[in-house]
Structures are given as C-alpha cells and as structure tokens.
XYZ file of C-alpha atoms in Angstrom:
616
model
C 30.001 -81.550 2.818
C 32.669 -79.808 5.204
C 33.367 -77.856 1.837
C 30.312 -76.676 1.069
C 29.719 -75.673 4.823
C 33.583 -73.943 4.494
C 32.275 -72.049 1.306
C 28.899 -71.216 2.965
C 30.337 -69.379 5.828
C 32.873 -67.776 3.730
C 30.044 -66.441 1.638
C 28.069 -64.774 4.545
C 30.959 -63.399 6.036
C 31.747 -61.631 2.473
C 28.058 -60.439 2.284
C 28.725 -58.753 6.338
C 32.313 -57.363 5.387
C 30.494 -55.248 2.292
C 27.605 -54.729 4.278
C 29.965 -52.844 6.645
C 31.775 -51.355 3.788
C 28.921 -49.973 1.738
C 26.721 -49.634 4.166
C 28.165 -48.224 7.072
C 26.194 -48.082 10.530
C 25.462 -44.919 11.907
C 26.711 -44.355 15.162
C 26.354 -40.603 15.342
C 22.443 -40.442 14.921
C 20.304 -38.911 16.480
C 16.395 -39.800 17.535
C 14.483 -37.238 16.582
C 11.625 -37.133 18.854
C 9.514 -35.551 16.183
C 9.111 -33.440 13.196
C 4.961 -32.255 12.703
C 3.299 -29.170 11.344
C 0.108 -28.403 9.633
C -1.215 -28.919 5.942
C -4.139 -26.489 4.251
C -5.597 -27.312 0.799
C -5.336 -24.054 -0.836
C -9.419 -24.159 -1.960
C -12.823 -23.480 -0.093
C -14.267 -26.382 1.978
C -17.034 -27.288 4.371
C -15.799 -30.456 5.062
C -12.342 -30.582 6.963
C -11.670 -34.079 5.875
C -10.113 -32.420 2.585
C -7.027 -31.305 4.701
C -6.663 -35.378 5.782
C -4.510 -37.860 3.788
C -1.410 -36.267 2.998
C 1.598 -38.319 3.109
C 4.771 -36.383 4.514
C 7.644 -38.552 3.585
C 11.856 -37.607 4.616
C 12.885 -38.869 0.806
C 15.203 -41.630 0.770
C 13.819 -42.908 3.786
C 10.991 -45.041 5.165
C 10.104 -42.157 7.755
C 6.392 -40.687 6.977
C 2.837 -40.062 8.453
C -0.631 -38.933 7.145
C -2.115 -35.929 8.130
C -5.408 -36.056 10.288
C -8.825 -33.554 9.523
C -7.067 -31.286 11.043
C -4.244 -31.231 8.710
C -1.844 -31.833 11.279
C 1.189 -34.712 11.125
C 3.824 -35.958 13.230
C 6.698 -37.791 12.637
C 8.119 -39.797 15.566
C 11.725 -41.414 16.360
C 13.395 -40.275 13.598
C 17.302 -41.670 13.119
C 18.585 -38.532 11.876
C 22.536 -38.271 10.788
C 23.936 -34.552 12.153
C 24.417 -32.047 9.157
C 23.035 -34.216 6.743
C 20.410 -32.224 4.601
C 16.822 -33.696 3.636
C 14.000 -33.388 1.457
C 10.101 -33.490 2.889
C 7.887 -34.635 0.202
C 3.987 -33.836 0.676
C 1.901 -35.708 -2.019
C -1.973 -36.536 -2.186
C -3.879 -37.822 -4.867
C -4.919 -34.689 -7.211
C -2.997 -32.304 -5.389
C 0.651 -30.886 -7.032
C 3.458 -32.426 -5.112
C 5.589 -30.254 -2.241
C 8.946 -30.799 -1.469
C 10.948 -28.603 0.895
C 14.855 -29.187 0.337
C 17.922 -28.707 2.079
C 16.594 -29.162 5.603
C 18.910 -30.260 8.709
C 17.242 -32.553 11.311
C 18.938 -31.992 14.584
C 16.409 -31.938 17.050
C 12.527 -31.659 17.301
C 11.343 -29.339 14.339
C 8.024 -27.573 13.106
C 7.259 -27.436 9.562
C 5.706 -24.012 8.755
C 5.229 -21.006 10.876
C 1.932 -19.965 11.804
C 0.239 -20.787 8.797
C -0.057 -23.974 7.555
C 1.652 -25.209 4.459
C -0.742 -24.809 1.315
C -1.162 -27.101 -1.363
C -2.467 -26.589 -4.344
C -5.229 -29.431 -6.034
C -5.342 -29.781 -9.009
C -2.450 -32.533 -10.316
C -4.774 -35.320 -11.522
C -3.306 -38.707 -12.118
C -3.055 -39.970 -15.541
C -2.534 -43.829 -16.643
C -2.049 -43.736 -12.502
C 0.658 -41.204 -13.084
C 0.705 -37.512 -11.878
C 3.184 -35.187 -13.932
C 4.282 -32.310 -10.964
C 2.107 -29.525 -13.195
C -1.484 -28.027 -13.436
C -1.823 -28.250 -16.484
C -4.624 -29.234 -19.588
C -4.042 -32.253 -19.460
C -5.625 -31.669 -15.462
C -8.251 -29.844 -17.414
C -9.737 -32.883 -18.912
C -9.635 -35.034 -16.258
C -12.345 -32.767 -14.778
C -14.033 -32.087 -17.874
C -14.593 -36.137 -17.646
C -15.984 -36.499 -14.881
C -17.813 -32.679 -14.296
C -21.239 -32.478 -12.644
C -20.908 -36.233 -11.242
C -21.943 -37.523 -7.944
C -20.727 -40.699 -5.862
C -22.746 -42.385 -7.534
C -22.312 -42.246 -10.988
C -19.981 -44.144 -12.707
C -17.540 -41.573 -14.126
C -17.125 -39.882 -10.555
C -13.134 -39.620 -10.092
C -12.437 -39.216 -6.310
C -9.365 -37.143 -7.075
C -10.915 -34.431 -9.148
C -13.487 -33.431 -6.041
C -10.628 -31.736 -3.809
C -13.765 -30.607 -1.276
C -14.910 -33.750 -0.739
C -18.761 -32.482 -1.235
C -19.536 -35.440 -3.018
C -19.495 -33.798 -6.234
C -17.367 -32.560 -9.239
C -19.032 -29.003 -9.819
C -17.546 -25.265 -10.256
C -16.044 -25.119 -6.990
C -13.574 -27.924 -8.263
C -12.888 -26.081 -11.187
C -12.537 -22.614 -9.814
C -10.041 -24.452 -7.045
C -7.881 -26.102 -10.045
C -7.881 -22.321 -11.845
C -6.389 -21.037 -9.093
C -2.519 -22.522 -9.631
C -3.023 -23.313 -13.164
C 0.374 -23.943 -15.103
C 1.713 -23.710 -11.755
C 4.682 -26.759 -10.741
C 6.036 -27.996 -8.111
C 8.836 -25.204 -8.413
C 6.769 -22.533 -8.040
C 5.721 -23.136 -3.829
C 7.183 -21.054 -1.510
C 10.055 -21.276 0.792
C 8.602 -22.942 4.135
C 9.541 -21.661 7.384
C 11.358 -24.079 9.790
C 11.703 -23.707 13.428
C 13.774 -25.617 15.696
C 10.997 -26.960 18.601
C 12.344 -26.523 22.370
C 10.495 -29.344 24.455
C 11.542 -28.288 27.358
C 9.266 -24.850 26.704
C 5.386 -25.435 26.499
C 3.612 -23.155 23.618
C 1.693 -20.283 25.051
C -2.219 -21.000 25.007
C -5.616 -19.485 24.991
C -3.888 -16.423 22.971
C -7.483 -14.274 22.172
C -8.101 -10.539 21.500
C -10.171 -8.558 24.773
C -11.116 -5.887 21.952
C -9.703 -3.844 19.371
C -9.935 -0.704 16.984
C -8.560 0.061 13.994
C -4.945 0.723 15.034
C -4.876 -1.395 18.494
C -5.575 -4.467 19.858
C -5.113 -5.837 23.730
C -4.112 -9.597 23.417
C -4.190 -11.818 26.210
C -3.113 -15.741 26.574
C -2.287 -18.027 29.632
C 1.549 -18.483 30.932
C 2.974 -21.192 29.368
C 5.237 -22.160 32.639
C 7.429 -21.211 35.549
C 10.248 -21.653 33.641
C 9.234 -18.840 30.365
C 11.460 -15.613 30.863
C 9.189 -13.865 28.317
C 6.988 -13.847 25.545
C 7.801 -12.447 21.713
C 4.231 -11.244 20.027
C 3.995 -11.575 16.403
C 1.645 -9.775 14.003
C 1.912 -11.103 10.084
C 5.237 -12.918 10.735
C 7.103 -10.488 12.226
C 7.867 -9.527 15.864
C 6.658 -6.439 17.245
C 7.120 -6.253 20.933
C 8.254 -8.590 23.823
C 6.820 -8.625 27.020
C 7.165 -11.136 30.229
C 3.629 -10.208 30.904
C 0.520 -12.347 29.702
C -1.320 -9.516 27.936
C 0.466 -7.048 25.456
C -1.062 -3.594 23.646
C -0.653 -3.812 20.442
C -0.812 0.243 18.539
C 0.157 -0.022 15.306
C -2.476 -1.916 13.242
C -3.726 -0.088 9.887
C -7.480 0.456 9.924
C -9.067 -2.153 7.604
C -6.126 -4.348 7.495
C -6.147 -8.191 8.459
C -3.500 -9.135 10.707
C -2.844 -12.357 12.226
C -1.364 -12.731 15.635
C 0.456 -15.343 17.899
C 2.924 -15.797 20.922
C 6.211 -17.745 21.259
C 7.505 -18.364 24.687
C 11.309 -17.785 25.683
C 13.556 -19.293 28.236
C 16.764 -17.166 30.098
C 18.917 -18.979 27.263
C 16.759 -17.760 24.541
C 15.598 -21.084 23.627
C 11.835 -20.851 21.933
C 8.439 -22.388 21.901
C 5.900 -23.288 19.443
C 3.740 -20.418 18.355
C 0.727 -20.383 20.015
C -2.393 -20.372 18.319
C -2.805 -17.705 15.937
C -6.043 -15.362 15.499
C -7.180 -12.994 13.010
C -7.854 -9.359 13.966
C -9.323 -7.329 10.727
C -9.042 -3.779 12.438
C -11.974 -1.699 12.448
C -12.189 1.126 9.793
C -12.166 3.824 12.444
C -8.703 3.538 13.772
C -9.380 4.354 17.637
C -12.960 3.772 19.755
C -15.472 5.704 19.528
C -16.826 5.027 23.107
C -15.187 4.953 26.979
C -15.667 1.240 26.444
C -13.410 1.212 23.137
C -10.859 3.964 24.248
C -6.981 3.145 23.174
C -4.995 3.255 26.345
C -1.928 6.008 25.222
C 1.186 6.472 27.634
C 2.903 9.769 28.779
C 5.091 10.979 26.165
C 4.112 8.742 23.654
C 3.390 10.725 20.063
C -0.524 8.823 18.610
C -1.771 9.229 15.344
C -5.437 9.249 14.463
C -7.496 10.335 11.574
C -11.335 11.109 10.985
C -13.076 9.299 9.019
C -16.176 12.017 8.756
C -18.318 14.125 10.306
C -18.937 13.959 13.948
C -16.599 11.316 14.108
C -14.613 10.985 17.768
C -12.031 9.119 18.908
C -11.432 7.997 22.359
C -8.298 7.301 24.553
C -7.813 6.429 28.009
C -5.084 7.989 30.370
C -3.805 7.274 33.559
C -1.330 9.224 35.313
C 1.597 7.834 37.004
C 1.947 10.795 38.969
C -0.187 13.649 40.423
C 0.581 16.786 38.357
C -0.206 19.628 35.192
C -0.393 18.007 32.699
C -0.156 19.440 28.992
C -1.862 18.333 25.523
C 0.082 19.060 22.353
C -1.103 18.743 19.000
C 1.452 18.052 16.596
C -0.145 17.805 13.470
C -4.129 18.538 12.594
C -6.654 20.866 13.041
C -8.913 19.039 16.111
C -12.005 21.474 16.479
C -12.283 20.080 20.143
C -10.498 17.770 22.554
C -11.729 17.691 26.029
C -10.639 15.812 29.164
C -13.217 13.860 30.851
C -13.102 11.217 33.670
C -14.288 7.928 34.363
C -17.838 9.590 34.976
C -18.183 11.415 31.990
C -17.256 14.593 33.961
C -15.381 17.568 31.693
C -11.830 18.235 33.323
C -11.549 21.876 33.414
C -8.105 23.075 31.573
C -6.144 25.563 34.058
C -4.425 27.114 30.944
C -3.778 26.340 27.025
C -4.639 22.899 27.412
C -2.937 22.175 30.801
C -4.800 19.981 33.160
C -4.452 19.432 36.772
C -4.285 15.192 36.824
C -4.095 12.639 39.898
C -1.905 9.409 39.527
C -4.195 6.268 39.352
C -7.223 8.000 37.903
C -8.689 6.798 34.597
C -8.790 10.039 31.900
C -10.606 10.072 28.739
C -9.412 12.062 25.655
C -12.017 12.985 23.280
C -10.852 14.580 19.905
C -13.462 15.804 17.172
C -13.192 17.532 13.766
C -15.584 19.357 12.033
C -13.789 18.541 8.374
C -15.120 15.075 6.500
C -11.480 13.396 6.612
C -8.078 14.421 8.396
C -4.899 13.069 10.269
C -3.680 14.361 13.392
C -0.756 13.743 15.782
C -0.587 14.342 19.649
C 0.791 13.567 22.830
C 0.004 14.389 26.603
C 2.624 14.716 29.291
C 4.070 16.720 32.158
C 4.489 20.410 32.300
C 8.392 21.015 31.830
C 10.336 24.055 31.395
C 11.573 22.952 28.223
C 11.434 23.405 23.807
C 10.051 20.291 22.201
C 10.838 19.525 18.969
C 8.601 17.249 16.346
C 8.144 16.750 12.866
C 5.031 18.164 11.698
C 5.139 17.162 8.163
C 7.383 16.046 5.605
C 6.689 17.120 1.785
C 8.583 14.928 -0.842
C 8.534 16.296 -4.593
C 6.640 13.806 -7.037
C 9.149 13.140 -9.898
C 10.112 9.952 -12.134
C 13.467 8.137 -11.989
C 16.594 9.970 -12.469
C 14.696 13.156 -11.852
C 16.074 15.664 -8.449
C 13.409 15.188 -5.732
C 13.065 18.644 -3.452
C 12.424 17.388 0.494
C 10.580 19.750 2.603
C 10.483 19.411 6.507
C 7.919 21.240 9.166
C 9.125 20.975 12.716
C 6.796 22.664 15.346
C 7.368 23.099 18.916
C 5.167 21.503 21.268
C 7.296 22.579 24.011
C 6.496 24.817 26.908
C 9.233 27.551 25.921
C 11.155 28.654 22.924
C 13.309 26.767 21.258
C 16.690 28.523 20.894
C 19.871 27.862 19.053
C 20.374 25.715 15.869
C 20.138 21.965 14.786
C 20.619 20.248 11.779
C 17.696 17.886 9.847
C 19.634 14.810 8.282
C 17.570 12.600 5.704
C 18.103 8.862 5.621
C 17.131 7.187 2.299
C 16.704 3.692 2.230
C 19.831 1.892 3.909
C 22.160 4.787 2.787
C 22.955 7.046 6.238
C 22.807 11.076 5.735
C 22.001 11.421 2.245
C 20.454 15.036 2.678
C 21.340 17.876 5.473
C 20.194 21.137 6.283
C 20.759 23.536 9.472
C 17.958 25.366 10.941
C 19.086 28.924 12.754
C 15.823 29.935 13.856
C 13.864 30.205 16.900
C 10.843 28.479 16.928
C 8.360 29.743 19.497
C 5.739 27.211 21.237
C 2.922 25.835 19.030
C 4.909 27.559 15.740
C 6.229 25.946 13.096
C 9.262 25.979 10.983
C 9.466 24.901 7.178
C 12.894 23.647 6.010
C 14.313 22.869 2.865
C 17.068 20.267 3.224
C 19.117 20.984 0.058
C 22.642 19.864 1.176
C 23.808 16.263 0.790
C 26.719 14.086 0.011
C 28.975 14.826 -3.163
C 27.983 18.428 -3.338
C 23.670 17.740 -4.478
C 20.894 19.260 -3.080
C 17.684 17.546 -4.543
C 17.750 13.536 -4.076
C 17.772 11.893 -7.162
C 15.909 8.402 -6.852
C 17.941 5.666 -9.289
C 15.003 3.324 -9.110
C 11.569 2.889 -9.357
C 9.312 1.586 -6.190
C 8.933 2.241 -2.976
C 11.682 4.066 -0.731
C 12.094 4.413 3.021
C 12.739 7.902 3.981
C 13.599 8.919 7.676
C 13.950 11.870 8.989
C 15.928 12.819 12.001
C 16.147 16.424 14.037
C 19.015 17.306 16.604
C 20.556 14.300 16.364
C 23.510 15.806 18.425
C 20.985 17.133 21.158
C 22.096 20.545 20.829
C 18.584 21.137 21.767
C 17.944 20.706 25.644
C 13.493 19.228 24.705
C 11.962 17.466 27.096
C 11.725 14.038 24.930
C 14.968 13.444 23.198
C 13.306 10.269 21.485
C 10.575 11.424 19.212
C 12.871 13.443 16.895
C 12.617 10.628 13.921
C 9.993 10.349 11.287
C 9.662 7.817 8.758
C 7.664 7.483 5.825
C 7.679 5.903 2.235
C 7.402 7.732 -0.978
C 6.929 5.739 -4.612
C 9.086 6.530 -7.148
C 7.877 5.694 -10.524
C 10.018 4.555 -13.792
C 7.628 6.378 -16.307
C 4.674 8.483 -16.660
C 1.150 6.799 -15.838
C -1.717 8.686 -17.690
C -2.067 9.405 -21.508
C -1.586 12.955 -20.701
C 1.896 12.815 -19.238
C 2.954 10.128 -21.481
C 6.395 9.943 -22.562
C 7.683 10.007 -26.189
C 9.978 7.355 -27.505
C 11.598 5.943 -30.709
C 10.126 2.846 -32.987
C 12.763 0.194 -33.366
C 14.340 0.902 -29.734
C 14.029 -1.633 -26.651
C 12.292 0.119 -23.275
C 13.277 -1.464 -20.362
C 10.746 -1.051 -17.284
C 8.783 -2.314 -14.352
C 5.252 -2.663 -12.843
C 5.833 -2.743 -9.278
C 2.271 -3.461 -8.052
C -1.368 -3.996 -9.116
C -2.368 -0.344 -9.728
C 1.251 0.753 -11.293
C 1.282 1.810 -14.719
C 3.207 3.251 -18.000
C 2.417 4.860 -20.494
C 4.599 5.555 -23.638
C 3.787 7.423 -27.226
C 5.256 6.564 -30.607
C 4.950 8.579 -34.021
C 5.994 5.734 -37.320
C 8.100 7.648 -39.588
C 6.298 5.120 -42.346
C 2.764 3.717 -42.868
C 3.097 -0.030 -42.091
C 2.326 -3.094 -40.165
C 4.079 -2.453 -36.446
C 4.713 -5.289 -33.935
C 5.104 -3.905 -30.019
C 5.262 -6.972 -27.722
C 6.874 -8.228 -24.113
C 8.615 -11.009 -24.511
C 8.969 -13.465 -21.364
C 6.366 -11.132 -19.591
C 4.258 -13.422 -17.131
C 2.315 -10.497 -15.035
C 2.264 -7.708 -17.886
C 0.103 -6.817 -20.968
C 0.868 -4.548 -23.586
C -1.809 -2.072 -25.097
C -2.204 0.276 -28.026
C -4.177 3.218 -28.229
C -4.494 5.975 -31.076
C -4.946 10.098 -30.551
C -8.208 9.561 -29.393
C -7.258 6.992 -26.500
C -8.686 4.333 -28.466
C -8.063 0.624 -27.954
C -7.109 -0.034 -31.564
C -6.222 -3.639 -32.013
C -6.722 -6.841 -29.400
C -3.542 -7.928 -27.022
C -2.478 -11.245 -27.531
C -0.707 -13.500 -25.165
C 1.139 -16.698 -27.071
C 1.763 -20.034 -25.212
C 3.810 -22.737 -26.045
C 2.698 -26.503 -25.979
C 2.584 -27.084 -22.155
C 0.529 -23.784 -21.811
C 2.931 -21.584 -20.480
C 3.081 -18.178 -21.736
C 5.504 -17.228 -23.926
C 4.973 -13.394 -24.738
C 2.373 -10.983 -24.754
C 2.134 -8.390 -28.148
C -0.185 -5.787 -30.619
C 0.326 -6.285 -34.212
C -1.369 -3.479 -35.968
C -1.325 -1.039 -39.482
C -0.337 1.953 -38.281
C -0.076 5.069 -40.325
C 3.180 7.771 -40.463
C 3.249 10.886 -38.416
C 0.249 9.655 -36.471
C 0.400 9.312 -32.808
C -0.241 6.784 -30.936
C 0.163 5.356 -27.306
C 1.287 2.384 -25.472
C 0.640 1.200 -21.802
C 1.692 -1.833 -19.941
C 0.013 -2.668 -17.230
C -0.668 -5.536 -14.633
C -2.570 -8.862 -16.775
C -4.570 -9.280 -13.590
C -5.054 -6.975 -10.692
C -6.373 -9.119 -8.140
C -3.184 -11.803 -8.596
C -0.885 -9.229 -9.520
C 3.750 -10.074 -9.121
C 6.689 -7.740 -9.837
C 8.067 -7.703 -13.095
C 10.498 -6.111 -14.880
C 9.455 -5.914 -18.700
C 11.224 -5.184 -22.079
C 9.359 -3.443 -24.418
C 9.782 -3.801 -28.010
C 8.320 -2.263 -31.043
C 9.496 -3.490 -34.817
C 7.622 -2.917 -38.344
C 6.270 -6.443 -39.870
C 6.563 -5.385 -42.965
C-alpha cells in the first residue's frame, strides 16, 4: 500500500515538473482590458440583425465574443504575452472567413478605423464544412434553396445573408459581389492602440456645407484633450484645439467621410469619434448669404461656375479696419461686388480696393457670364508691394518616354511692379528640381508672364515621363525670396498630369510586330490602348493576356469592326486563367487591338502582357 501511495505521488509530481517544463506560466502578461471594433456585412439590408453573430476569436486561444445588431464586439481581460504576435479570426455561417495576422496585443486596441470591417457572404457550408472561397460550389447551395421562405422545407438559414426571410435576388446579387474571392484577398485592417485615459470626441455633425467646405462641430471630449486631429477619408487634414473646424478642400460631388480623434500633451490618442458622410454639393461654394464659405485674409480660393447666372458666395470679416484689395488670379469674373450683412453694395474707392471695418461681416459675390469656368482669388490689405502667383501651368500631352514641354503663367496681383529676377523650379513626383528656368522680366500689376522652364538636371530641357499614370507636379516661384511680395507663402502650385503608356483611340493607334510580347498597363477604369498589326501571311492568329484578372483583349479590322468574340478561360476552381481572340486573319490587312478594363464599375491596376502568335 505505502508503495503504491510512494509511486502515486511520484507520478503527480512528474506530471507538475513537465507541466512547468512544457508549459511554462506566464509571468510577464498582461490584462488586456479590451480589444472591440465593428463588423459590416458587405450586402444591402433592412434588418440590422445581419451584422449580429460573428464570432471574433484570438486563434490559439479561448478568448472570443459575438458581435451584437450593431456589429460591434468586445473582448475583455485578455492575458496577453508582450511582443507576441496574433491572429483575429472573424467567421459566421455563410460568410468567407477573416483573419487579420501579425497583430501585437499590448494594451487596449480597436480593430478597424472608421469603417467597420466588411465581410463578404457568400461561403456556404458543405457536408457542415465551409472551404475559405466563393466559389460554384456556393452557387448551388443557393440554387437549392432559391425563392424559399421560413417555411418551406429547403430554406437554408445560411444562404439568406439579409435575414428577410427569404432566399431571392438580393442573396444572389450579394454572393456575386466577391465571387472567386478567398480569404486572401481582404484587406489590410487598420489597428489603433486605444488610450483610456482619453474619452472619444462626440456629437461630431456637419452645421452646413457646399461643394468644397464643410463647418464640423462636436462636443469636448474632456479637460484633459490638448487638441483634436480631423480626418476626411482616412487621412488627417487639419488639427485644431477648438470644437468646430472649417473644412475647404472638398471636391464638388465627392463623398467624404469625416471624424475626430482627441489628443493629450503626450500625444496619446482617442477613439475616432463617430464618423458622418458629407457628399458635397455640385456647386462648390453657396449660392446664398446663408451658404457663404467663410475665406481668410491672404488666403488664395478656388471656385468654378457651373453655368449661367451661377454665383458664389463668401463671407469676410476683417481683423482690422483698413483698404482692402481683391485680386483675381486666374478667371474672367464678369462681376464681383462687396456687400454687407444687409445686402448693401460696398462702394470700391479704386480698382477693386475697399474701405473695410474689423468685426464686420462682408459678402463676396462673383458671377460669370460664360456656361463653365475656374477662377482663383484672394482679398487682403493694401501693401506697397509685387505679388507673385501662378496663374496657370500648361503640361504637354505626350506618351511614355516622350519629352514633355512645361509652361508656367505667373501674374502679379501685387500693388506695384515686380522688379528683378527669380527662378521657377519644377518638382516631379518625389524627385526635387527636376526642371529650372529664370525669369528677367518685369511684370507690372494685374500682367502676366508666360515661362518656358526648359533647363533641368543632366543638361535636358523637356521632362521625359519613364512611366505611365498619374504624376505629382509642383511648381515653386522665388524660392530664394529675391522678390520682396507681400505673401511669401503662396508661391507653390501643385497639380497632377496622366501620363499614358500607349495611344487610346483607333486613330492614334500604334503599329507593332506579330510574334512580339507588348508589355503594358491599364491604370484605371476609363484607361485604354490601342495597338495595330498587319500579318505578313493569311492564317489563324492567337492575341491573348495571359494571367490578366482586370483586362480584356479586343480585335477590330479597318473598319473598327469587332471581328471575333473575347474569351476568358478558367481553370477548375473558376478562377481565370487568361483572356484571348483567336481569329483568320488575312496578309497585308490591318487590323487593331485594344485592351481595356473587363469591368468599369469594379475596375484594379494591372499590368498586362500582350501576345500575338499564328495557330497555324
């Protein structure tokens, strides 16, 4: 008996020792106090019980929570080891599983920024099993059980992601949407570190808007906040320590969504506040006293008409009693008047100078007679000074590899000559002082001076764009100040000119050999290029992409004729393969290819090899 008990204790004390060893405890974790965000099925739904029942697991662990109708979870006291990376795993019946890798857990986090994170329905379980795709196999399960209600008996539960009640063509649209989509193929997720100690701003709402501005306004989120950082579409674009913030630079008909993180002295942030949707206006400043776009002293606006009679409004108010002077930098404005907070014309004392009192509300009203047109001002105190300003900037159209001429206007909306010379330096994507040139001349007030900038770096005097896309261009005058102007920081202009990799009409379309590999790219949904080829021989021709996802391939004859179909091969899981024209063509006969986007509306980046080969 004592040898059994001797053999017993030995045994449990065995089982502790390599519980220690392989197990070790962990005496460096950390309690998490939580880790929450917000899930969004990425369909249309009426009932908001379709963004409940997500499970949020930390893989590997026993730590998880369901999300409520309002797609929100939370997951509390979590032992976290320091450094140690995790997965989050988001899975619901019929949807295609999330995970978001190679997180560290340190303290409080939020999962997603201001969006929620999507997922996409449409992974139906088969045999009980779901396979990480959208794929055919999906297909049937739908085609099973489409058109039933509750009721019936072949209703499946998982196929109606709206939870109406009913598999119809809103399931099947919502499954369409990510089809032969995995779980490879989310996005990254934002992840932001959550300071308890700071409370997330509230209340955050629009007072109005226009199409370029919007005044935003939210309550304090605590005496302890040393400011607030205002977002539009992810990105920061002011800070303020105020409650309220004018926002200027909104594009007219553009949706932009909007929300507030509080800071501390240590630069510790909040949660983001609530966000809200502004879709600007398509007139880009009010029309009305009521809808006028406050403007500062000094500060260069751009507006545009959008017809006939159109008028834009903006309010003024002086900071000090003075003349004040109205430049127009760029535009032809058939009238702009002063008025004040009555209605009342202010009387100009000479060329647009007005006699203003500090405090008092001004209204600008510019008109055009012509349908369309942009213009640039700026209002500010009479000086004694030149002012220089770019008026315009004319960049040559051209292909890749081709020398792009760069024209600058600079006008003087001064209130004297400008005298003496100053150089014009062109900044091309991240690469400083590409282009140069030196203007000599004196530019009198309200006159403007056209510039060639034809000096650069290595001796050229055209840039030469080495890829296709979009390119930043800035332009910058007297960066030395050996002007004396009145504002010293207005003297930059930037803009953004598309360079394409081939021609994108029949007409310009560009000649090339049968047999030889193209190499390209379709940068967005409206890009594309078009090629000609002449067969030396009468025979069946293949051209194709191969790999190409986002592109189709097309073939024309002389007449701009769609000769034969496209066709796009898949392989057995339905993903595509290539896309290709087999067709007889006959010798010396021309004929043209184009590639463009496979569909507009859901339209990625590609680059594309094109390649052209006889059958036989």
């Amino acid at each position: 008996m004592r040898f059994r008990v001797k053999m017993c204790f030995i045994l449990v004390l065995c089982v502790f020792v390599i519980g220690i060893v392989v197990f070790p405890l962990n005496s460096n974790a950390l309690t998490i106090q939580k880790i929450c965000g917000y899930i969004e099925p990425d369909i249309t739904y009426l009932n908001s019980e379709a963004k409940s029942g997500f499970k949020i697991q930390i893989v590997g662990t026993t730590a998880s929570a369901i999300s409520d109708e309002n797609g929100y979870f939370q997951i509390n006291g979590f032992q976290s080891t320091p450094d140690l990376k995790y997965s989050l795993e988001i899975t619901k019946v019929g949807y295609l599983k999330r995970e978001i890798k190679d997180i560290q857990i340190n303290s409080s986090i939020f999962v997603g920024g201001a969006q929620s994170i999507l997922m996409w329905a449409g992974d139906m379980p088969v045999k009980g099993l779901q396979d990480d795709s959208i794929n055919m196999s999906d297909i049937i399960q739908i085609a099973k059980s489409f058109n039933a209600v509750k009721t019936d008996a072949n209703y499946n539960a998982s196929c109606d992601f709206d939870m109406d009640g009913s598999i119809n063509i809103k399931d099947v649209i919502a499954i369409s949407k990510h089809f032969n989509s995995t779980s490879d193929n989310y996005e990254n997720i934002e992840i932001s570190i959550i300071e308890e100690d700071l409370k997330a701003p509230e209340g955050l709402n629009s007072l109005w808007y226009t199409g370029t501005t919007v005044v935003l306004n939210w309550n304090a989120s605590g005496s302890n906040i040393s400011g607030y950082e205002v977002y539009c579409n992810e990105k920061v674009v002011g800070t303020t320590s105020n409650t309220n913030f004018v926002y200027y630079e909104m594009t007219p008909n553009s949706i932009n969504v909007f929300y507030i993180k509080a800071f501390d002295s240590e630069g510790k942030k909040s949660l983001p506040s609530n966000s809200i949707t502004v879709t600007a206006l398509a007139d880009d400043h009010g029309n009305t006293m009521g809808r006028a776009t406050p403007i500062e002293s000094g500060r260069e606006i751009l507006g545009a008409f959008q017809g006939v009679g159109d008028l834009d409004y903006f309010k003024f108010v002086p900071e000090k009693s003075g003349i004040y002077v109205f430049r127009t930098i760029r535009g032809y404005l058939v009238s702009s008047k002063i008025v004040d907070s009555n209605g009342i014309e202010v009387g100009y004392i000479n060329d647009y100078e007005y006699n203003l009192n500090a405090g008092y509300e001004y209204f600008i009203i510019n008109s055009s007679a012509l349908s369309n047109g942009e213009y640039r001002f700026l209002i500010r105190p009479k000086s004694i000074k030149p002012d220089l300003a770019i008026e315009d900037v004319q960049i040559a159209s051209v292909l890749v590899g081709n020398p792009a001429a760069i024209n600058v206007k600079i006008k003087n909306v001064g209130d004297v000559s400008s005298k003496g010379s100053f150089r014009v330096v062109v900044d091309i994507d991240d690469q400083k002082n590409v282009l140069w040139a030196d203007c000599t001349a004196d530019i009198v007030v309200g006159e403007s001076n056209s510039i060639q900038v034809n000096n650069g770096l290595n001796g050229i005097t055209d840039w030469i764009p080495e890829k296709s896309g979009s390119h930043k261009i800035i332009i910058n005058i007297d960066t030395n100040n050996q002007i004396d102007e009145i504002i010293e920081n207005n003297n930059s202009y930037a803009c953004n000119k598309y360079i394409d990799d081939y021609p994108d009409t029949f007409e310009t379309a560009l000649g090339i050999e049968m047999g030889k590999e193209v190499k390209g790219a379709v940068s967005n949904a409206t890009d594309k290029d078009y090629f000609y080829i002449v067969p030396k021989a009468t025979g069946v021709y293949q051209i194709e992409l191969p790999k190409s996802k986002y592109t189709n391939v097309y073939l024309y004859n002389s007449n701009k004729s769609q000769i034969e179909k496209t066709v796009i091969s898949y392989d057995s899981r339905n993903n595509r393969l290539k896309c290709y024209v087999k067709a007889m063509l006959n010798a010396n006969e021309k004929y043209y290819i184009a590639v463009k986007p496979a569909d507009v509306q859901n339209y990625t980046f590609e680059e594309y090899t094109l390649s052209m080969f006889e059958v036989q």
